[in-house]
Amino acid sequence: MKLYDWPFAPNPRRVRMFLAEKGLGVTVEEVGGPNVTLKPESVARFDPHATAPTLELDDGTCISESMAICRYFEELHPEPRLMGRDAKDKAIVEMWERRAYEGAMLAIGELLRNTNPAFVDRGRGRHARFTKSADKQLAHNRFLAGAAFSVADVTAYYALEFLNRAVKMPIPDALGNLRRGFDEFSACPSAAATA
Ligand SMILES: N[C@@H](CCC(=O)N[C@@H](CS)C(=O)NCC(=O)O)C(=O)O
């Protein structure tokens, strides 16, 4: 198992702090430079998302969202609990984590985008990378997280639906698997019920 880290950046740091609180050590490899860019030779390693941190498991599975990495360790090493203990406690931790992420962590990206040329047109790049990776995932899986419908599909398809309808950024024609998934999602009873 290996954690791809970038000491300069806040997302990898929160994973390292989570591990420190749990008293866990993992092998770490640095992929980021000393400023706001990943080392160019590392970006291909993280294609299509090109962000740190990423946790690579021994079977080759790559998990590249900080909270997904934390969840993995929380399940394997529950104590000390850092993601809540019961239903209400878990919901409150998640609510405040999402608020902190959206209110503070995403603010970093938006501020950098407005002030740093390295961040110009990040929104379009992000959309292109996500749709391409989702299309690849759906080439071999019926749903985004595998064989079962999950909240990942709900988030993805409602975001894509809004991007298409309100922002005029449709799913590219070439991404047939994602278009198939989107059509299937749109036709399901719960989508019709929430249209
Ligand atoms: N949602 C991801 C975000 C990861 C992320 O954006 N990481 C930043 C470092 S804090 C990054 O690698 N940025 C590289 C770039 O945008 O080029 C997470 O929570 O881990």
mmCIF file of C-alpha atoms and ligand atoms in Angstrom:
data_model
loop_
_atom_site.group_PDB
_atom_site.id
_atom_site.type_symbol
_atom_site.label_atom_id
_atom_site.label_comp_id
_atom_site.label_asym_id
_atom_site.label_seq_id
_atom_site.Cartn_x
_atom_site.Cartn_y
_atom_site.Cartn_z
ATOM 1 C CA MET A 1 0.000 0.000 0.000
ATOM 2 C CA LYS A 2 1.273 3.494 -0.838
ATOM 3 C CA LEU A 3 0.009 7.033 -0.279
ATOM 4 C CA TYR A 4 0.862 9.521 -3.028
ATOM 5 C CA ASP A 5 1.418 12.750 -1.165
ATOM 6 C CA TRP A 6 2.122 16.418 -1.830
ATOM 7 C CA PRO A 7 3.374 18.085 1.378
ATOM 8 C CA PHE A 8 2.554 21.603 0.100
ATOM 9 C CA ALA A 9 -1.139 20.899 -0.435
ATOM 10 C CA PRO A 10 -4.042 20.759 2.059
ATOM 11 C CA ASN A 11 -5.896 17.636 0.857
ATOM 12 C CA PRO A 12 -2.976 15.235 1.311
ATOM 13 C CA ARG A 13 -2.213 16.857 4.657
ATOM 14 C CA ARG A 14 -5.668 16.114 6.028
ATOM 15 C CA VAL A 15 -5.219 12.438 5.144
ATOM 16 C CA ARG A 16 -1.786 12.374 6.806
ATOM 17 C CA MET A 17 -3.222 13.988 9.934
ATOM 18 C CA PHE A 18 -6.089 11.472 9.974
ATOM 19 C CA LEU A 19 -3.521 8.651 9.819
ATOM 20 C CA ALA A 20 -1.426 10.272 12.567
ATOM 21 C CA GLU A 21 -4.480 10.550 14.843
ATOM 22 C CA LYS A 22 -5.098 6.841 14.323
ATOM 23 C CA GLY A 23 -1.436 6.029 14.904
ATOM 24 C CA LEU A 24 -1.101 4.428 11.464
ATOM 25 C CA GLY A 25 1.958 4.581 9.231
ATOM 26 C CA VAL A 26 1.878 4.003 5.459
ATOM 27 C CA THR A 27 4.554 4.221 2.785
ATOM 28 C CA VAL A 28 4.469 7.683 1.221
ATOM 29 C CA GLU A 29 5.697 8.907 -2.180
ATOM 30 C CA GLU A 30 5.842 12.630 -2.947
ATOM 31 C CA VAL A 31 4.334 13.640 -6.287
ATOM 32 C CA GLY A 32 3.949 17.407 -5.894
ATOM 33 C CA GLY A 33 6.349 20.246 -6.495
ATOM 34 C CA PRO A 34 7.134 23.065 -4.041
ATOM 35 C CA ASN A 35 4.373 25.333 -5.473
ATOM 36 C CA VAL A 36 0.837 25.079 -6.874
ATOM 37 C CA THR A 37 1.568 22.443 -9.517
ATOM 38 C CA LEU A 38 2.005 18.710 -9.355
ATOM 39 C CA LYS A 39 5.297 17.477 -10.787
ATOM 40 C CA PRO A 40 4.559 17.122 -14.523
ATOM 41 C CA GLU A 41 5.930 13.586 -14.580
ATOM 42 C CA SER A 42 3.486 12.665 -11.792
ATOM 43 C CA VAL A 43 0.330 13.918 -13.477
ATOM 44 C CA ALA A 44 0.190 10.968 -15.880
ATOM 45 C CA ARG A 45 0.369 8.691 -12.843
ATOM 46 C CA PHE A 46 -2.901 10.212 -11.605
ATOM 47 C CA ASP A 47 -4.657 10.440 -14.907
ATOM 48 C CA PRO A 48 -7.578 11.131 -15.259
ATOM 49 C CA HIS A 49 -8.046 13.105 -12.012
ATOM 50 C CA ALA A 50 -4.515 14.411 -11.639
ATOM 51 C CA THR A 51 -4.896 15.314 -7.986
ATOM 52 C CA ALA A 52 -3.270 14.264 -4.705
ATOM 53 C CA PRO A 53 -3.717 12.402 -2.443
ATOM 54 C CA THR A 54 -4.184 8.950 -3.935
ATOM 55 C CA LEU A 55 -3.963 5.716 -1.983
ATOM 56 C CA GLU A 56 -2.820 2.714 -3.991
ATOM 57 C CA LEU A 57 -3.783 -0.639 -2.467
ATOM 58 C CA ASP A 58 -1.718 -3.793 -2.856
ATOM 59 C CA ASP A 59 -4.183 -5.128 -5.460
ATOM 60 C CA GLY A 60 -3.605 -1.987 -7.586
ATOM 61 C CA THR A 61 -6.897 -0.279 -6.690
ATOM 62 C CA CYS A 62 -6.411 3.509 -6.554
ATOM 63 C CA ILE A 63 -8.570 5.560 -4.193
ATOM 64 C CA SER A 64 -8.186 9.258 -4.871
ATOM 65 C CA GLU A 65 -10.607 11.238 -2.709
ATOM 66 C CA SER A 66 -9.393 12.286 0.741
ATOM 67 C CA MET A 67 -12.610 11.318 2.530
ATOM 68 C CA ALA A 68 -12.793 7.986 0.689
ATOM 69 C CA ILE A 69 -9.231 7.257 1.850
ATOM 70 C CA CYS A 70 -10.136 8.264 5.410
ATOM 71 C CA ARG A 71 -13.283 6.116 5.293
ATOM 72 C CA TYR A 72 -11.184 3.125 4.204
ATOM 73 C CA PHE A 73 -8.916 3.475 7.254
ATOM 74 C CA GLU A 74 -11.835 4.244 9.593
ATOM 75 C CA GLU A 75 -13.489 0.950 8.587
ATOM 76 C CA LEU A 76 -10.266 -1.030 9.043
ATOM 77 C CA HIS A 77 -9.131 0.743 12.223
ATOM 78 C CA PRO A 78 -12.274 2.121 13.903
ATOM 79 C CA GLU A 79 -10.597 3.512 17.046
ATOM 80 C CA PRO A 80 -10.200 6.350 17.693
ATOM 81 C CA ARG A 81 -13.421 7.206 15.814
ATOM 82 C CA LEU A 82 -12.908 10.252 13.602
ATOM 83 C CA MET A 83 -16.059 9.920 11.485
ATOM 84 C CA GLY A 84 -18.714 9.563 14.156
ATOM 85 C CA ARG A 85 -20.029 6.711 16.278
ATOM 86 C CA ASP A 86 -23.795 6.388 15.689
ATOM 87 C CA ALA A 87 -26.256 7.548 13.021
ATOM 88 C CA LYS A 88 -26.746 11.063 14.396
ATOM 89 C CA ASP A 89 -23.075 11.572 15.266
ATOM 90 C CA LYS A 90 -21.968 10.350 11.794
ATOM 91 C CA ALA A 91 -24.437 12.681 10.092
ATOM 92 C CA ILE A 92 -23.239 15.678 12.129
ATOM 93 C CA VAL A 93 -19.556 14.919 11.455
ATOM 94 C CA GLU A 94 -20.305 14.557 7.736
ATOM 95 C CA MET A 95 -22.377 17.760 7.669
ATOM 96 C CA TRP A 96 -19.527 19.782 9.213
ATOM 97 C CA GLU A 97 -16.879 18.069 7.087
ATOM 98 C CA ARG A 98 -18.859 18.946 3.923
ATOM 99 C CA ARG A 99 -19.303 22.530 5.149
ATOM 100 C CA ALA A 100 -15.573 22.809 5.872
ATOM 101 C CA TYR A 101 -14.745 21.319 2.483
ATOM 102 C CA GLU A 102 -17.148 23.454 0.485
ATOM 103 C CA GLY A 103 -16.725 26.623 2.528
ATOM 104 C CA ALA A 104 -12.963 26.584 3.032
ATOM 105 C CA MET A 105 -11.260 23.967 0.879
ATOM 106 C CA LEU A 106 -13.156 24.836 -2.329
ATOM 107 C CA ALA A 107 -12.574 28.522 -1.564
ATOM 108 C CA ILE A 108 -8.855 27.833 -2.041
ATOM 109 C CA GLY A 109 -9.478 26.544 -5.566
ATOM 110 C CA GLU A 110 -11.769 29.414 -6.453
ATOM 111 C CA LEU A 111 -9.361 32.042 -5.121
ATOM 112 C CA LEU A 112 -6.428 30.447 -6.939
ATOM 113 C CA ARG A 113 -8.484 30.221 -10.114
ATOM 114 C CA ASN A 114 -9.114 33.960 -9.969
ATOM 115 C CA THR A 115 -5.525 34.928 -9.226
ATOM 116 C CA ASN A 116 -3.186 32.269 -10.610
ATOM 117 C CA PRO A 117 -2.732 31.618 -14.365
ATOM 118 C CA ALA A 118 -2.117 27.912 -13.637
ATOM 119 C CA PHE A 119 -5.813 27.647 -12.752
ATOM 120 C CA VAL A 120 -7.336 29.273 -15.843
ATOM 121 C CA ASP A 121 -10.294 27.290 -17.258
ATOM 122 C CA ARG A 122 -10.073 24.630 -14.532
ATOM 123 C CA GLY A 123 -13.871 24.104 -14.651
ATOM 124 C CA ARG A 124 -13.859 22.853 -18.237
ATOM 125 C CA GLY A 125 -10.799 20.691 -17.591
ATOM 126 C CA ARG A 126 -12.444 19.210 -14.499
ATOM 127 C CA HIS A 127 -15.652 18.420 -16.435
ATOM 128 C CA ALA A 128 -13.657 16.846 -19.300
ATOM 129 C CA ARG A 129 -11.619 14.683 -16.904
ATOM 130 C CA PHE A 130 -14.641 13.556 -14.896
ATOM 131 C CA THR A 131 -16.808 12.678 -17.907
ATOM 132 C CA LYS A 132 -13.944 10.776 -19.544
ATOM 133 C CA SER A 133 -13.161 8.779 -16.395
ATOM 134 C CA ALA A 134 -16.860 8.066 -15.738
ATOM 135 C CA ASP A 135 -17.254 6.859 -19.329
ATOM 136 C CA LYS A 136 -14.281 4.521 -18.873
ATOM 137 C CA GLN A 137 -15.698 3.218 -15.592
ATOM 138 C CA LEU A 138 -19.103 2.567 -17.190
ATOM 139 C CA ALA A 139 -17.500 0.587 -20.012
ATOM 140 C CA HIS A 140 -17.086 -2.294 -17.537
ATOM 141 C CA ASN A 141 -19.616 -1.499 -14.811
ATOM 142 C CA ARG A 142 -23.338 -0.873 -14.941
ATOM 143 C CA PHE A 143 -23.041 1.858 -12.293
ATOM 144 C CA LEU A 144 -20.243 4.212 -11.232
ATOM 145 C CA ALA A 145 -19.191 2.350 -8.089
ATOM 146 C CA GLY A 146 -19.682 -1.118 -9.609
ATOM 147 C CA ALA A 147 -22.637 -3.467 -9.966
ATOM 148 C CA ALA A 148 -24.990 -1.691 -7.549
ATOM 149 C CA PHE A 149 -26.738 1.673 -7.905
ATOM 150 C CA SER A 150 -25.361 4.126 -5.300
ATOM 151 C CA VAL A 151 -25.410 7.729 -4.146
ATOM 152 C CA ALA A 152 -22.393 8.264 -6.471
ATOM 153 C CA ASP A 153 -24.761 7.858 -9.459
ATOM 154 C CA VAL A 154 -27.266 10.262 -7.937
ATOM 155 C CA THR A 155 -24.629 12.985 -7.457
ATOM 156 C CA ALA A 156 -23.060 12.428 -10.877
ATOM 157 C CA TYR A 157 -26.228 12.415 -12.896
ATOM 158 C CA TYR A 158 -27.885 15.371 -11.217
ATOM 159 C CA ALA A 159 -24.678 17.394 -11.664
ATOM 160 C CA LEU A 160 -24.436 16.337 -15.321
ATOM 161 C CA GLU A 161 -28.118 17.089 -15.847
ATOM 162 C CA PHE A 162 -27.664 20.600 -14.422
ATOM 163 C CA LEU A 163 -24.480 21.194 -16.440
ATOM 164 C CA ASN A 164 -26.351 20.190 -19.593
ATOM 165 C CA ARG A 165 -29.545 22.135 -18.904
ATOM 166 C CA ALA A 166 -28.352 25.299 -17.158
ATOM 167 C CA VAL A 167 -24.697 25.660 -18.160
ATOM 168 C CA LYS A 168 -25.015 24.215 -21.695
ATOM 169 C CA MET A 169 -22.164 21.772 -21.135
ATOM 170 C CA PRO A 170 -23.547 18.457 -22.433
ATOM 171 C CA ILE A 171 -21.913 15.051 -22.125
ATOM 172 C CA PRO A 172 -19.627 14.819 -25.200
ATOM 173 C CA ASP A 173 -21.097 12.639 -27.992
ATOM 174 C CA ALA A 174 -17.996 10.424 -28.030
ATOM 175 C CA LEU A 175 -18.667 9.223 -24.460
ATOM 176 C CA GLY A 176 -21.207 6.518 -25.329
ATOM 177 C CA ASN A 177 -21.026 4.630 -22.027
ATOM 178 C CA LEU A 178 -21.754 7.733 -19.986
ATOM 179 C CA ARG A 179 -24.580 8.745 -22.322
ATOM 180 C CA ARG A 180 -26.063 5.255 -21.967
ATOM 181 C CA GLY A 181 -25.807 5.511 -18.160
ATOM 182 C CA PHE A 182 -27.361 8.976 -18.185
ATOM 183 C CA ASP A 183 -30.289 7.812 -20.363
ATOM 184 C CA GLU A 184 -30.821 4.797 -18.106
ATOM 185 C CA PHE A 185 -30.742 7.016 -15.023
ATOM 186 C CA SER A 186 -33.165 9.533 -16.562
ATOM 187 C CA ALA A 187 -35.629 6.727 -17.321
ATOM 188 C CA CYS A 188 -35.669 5.237 -13.813
ATOM 189 C CA PRO A 189 -38.759 5.796 -11.624
ATOM 190 C CA SER A 190 -36.925 7.776 -8.897
ATOM 191 C CA ALA A 191 -35.564 10.219 -11.509
ATOM 192 C CA ALA A 192 -39.067 10.686 -12.899
ATOM 193 C CA ALA A 193 -40.370 11.191 -9.364
ATOM 194 C CA THR A 194 -37.807 13.949 -8.705
ATOM 195 C CA ALA A 195 -37.916 15.631 -12.133
HETATM 196 N N1 LIG B 1 -11.636 16.149 -3.873
HETATM 197 C C1 LIG B 1 -10.243 15.771 -3.772
HETATM 198 C C2 LIG B 1 -9.439 16.990 -4.146
HETATM 199 C C3 LIG B 1 -7.986 16.651 -4.356
HETATM 200 C C4 LIG B 1 -7.218 17.882 -4.819
HETATM 201 O O1 LIG B 1 -7.772 18.791 -5.477
HETATM 202 N N2 LIG B 1 -5.928 17.918 -4.502
HETATM 203 C C5 LIG B 1 -5.117 19.034 -4.893
HETATM 204 C C6 LIG B 1 -4.071 19.258 -3.839
HETATM 205 S S1 LIG B 1 -4.799 19.885 -2.345
HETATM 206 C C7 LIG B 1 -4.404 18.733 -6.187
HETATM 207 O O2 LIG B 1 -3.847 17.676 -6.341
HETATM 208 N N3 LIG B 1 -4.419 19.663 -7.127
HETATM 209 C C8 LIG B 1 -3.693 19.504 -8.345
HETATM 210 C C9 LIG B 1 -4.284 20.285 -9.439
HETATM 211 O O3 LIG B 1 -5.422 20.755 -9.297
HETATM 212 O O4 LIG B 1 -3.610 20.379 -10.467
HETATM 213 C C10 LIG B 1 -9.925 15.296 -2.363
HETATM 214 O O5 LIG B 1 -10.720 15.598 -1.463
HETATM 215 O O6 LIG B 1 -8.939 14.607 -2.155
#
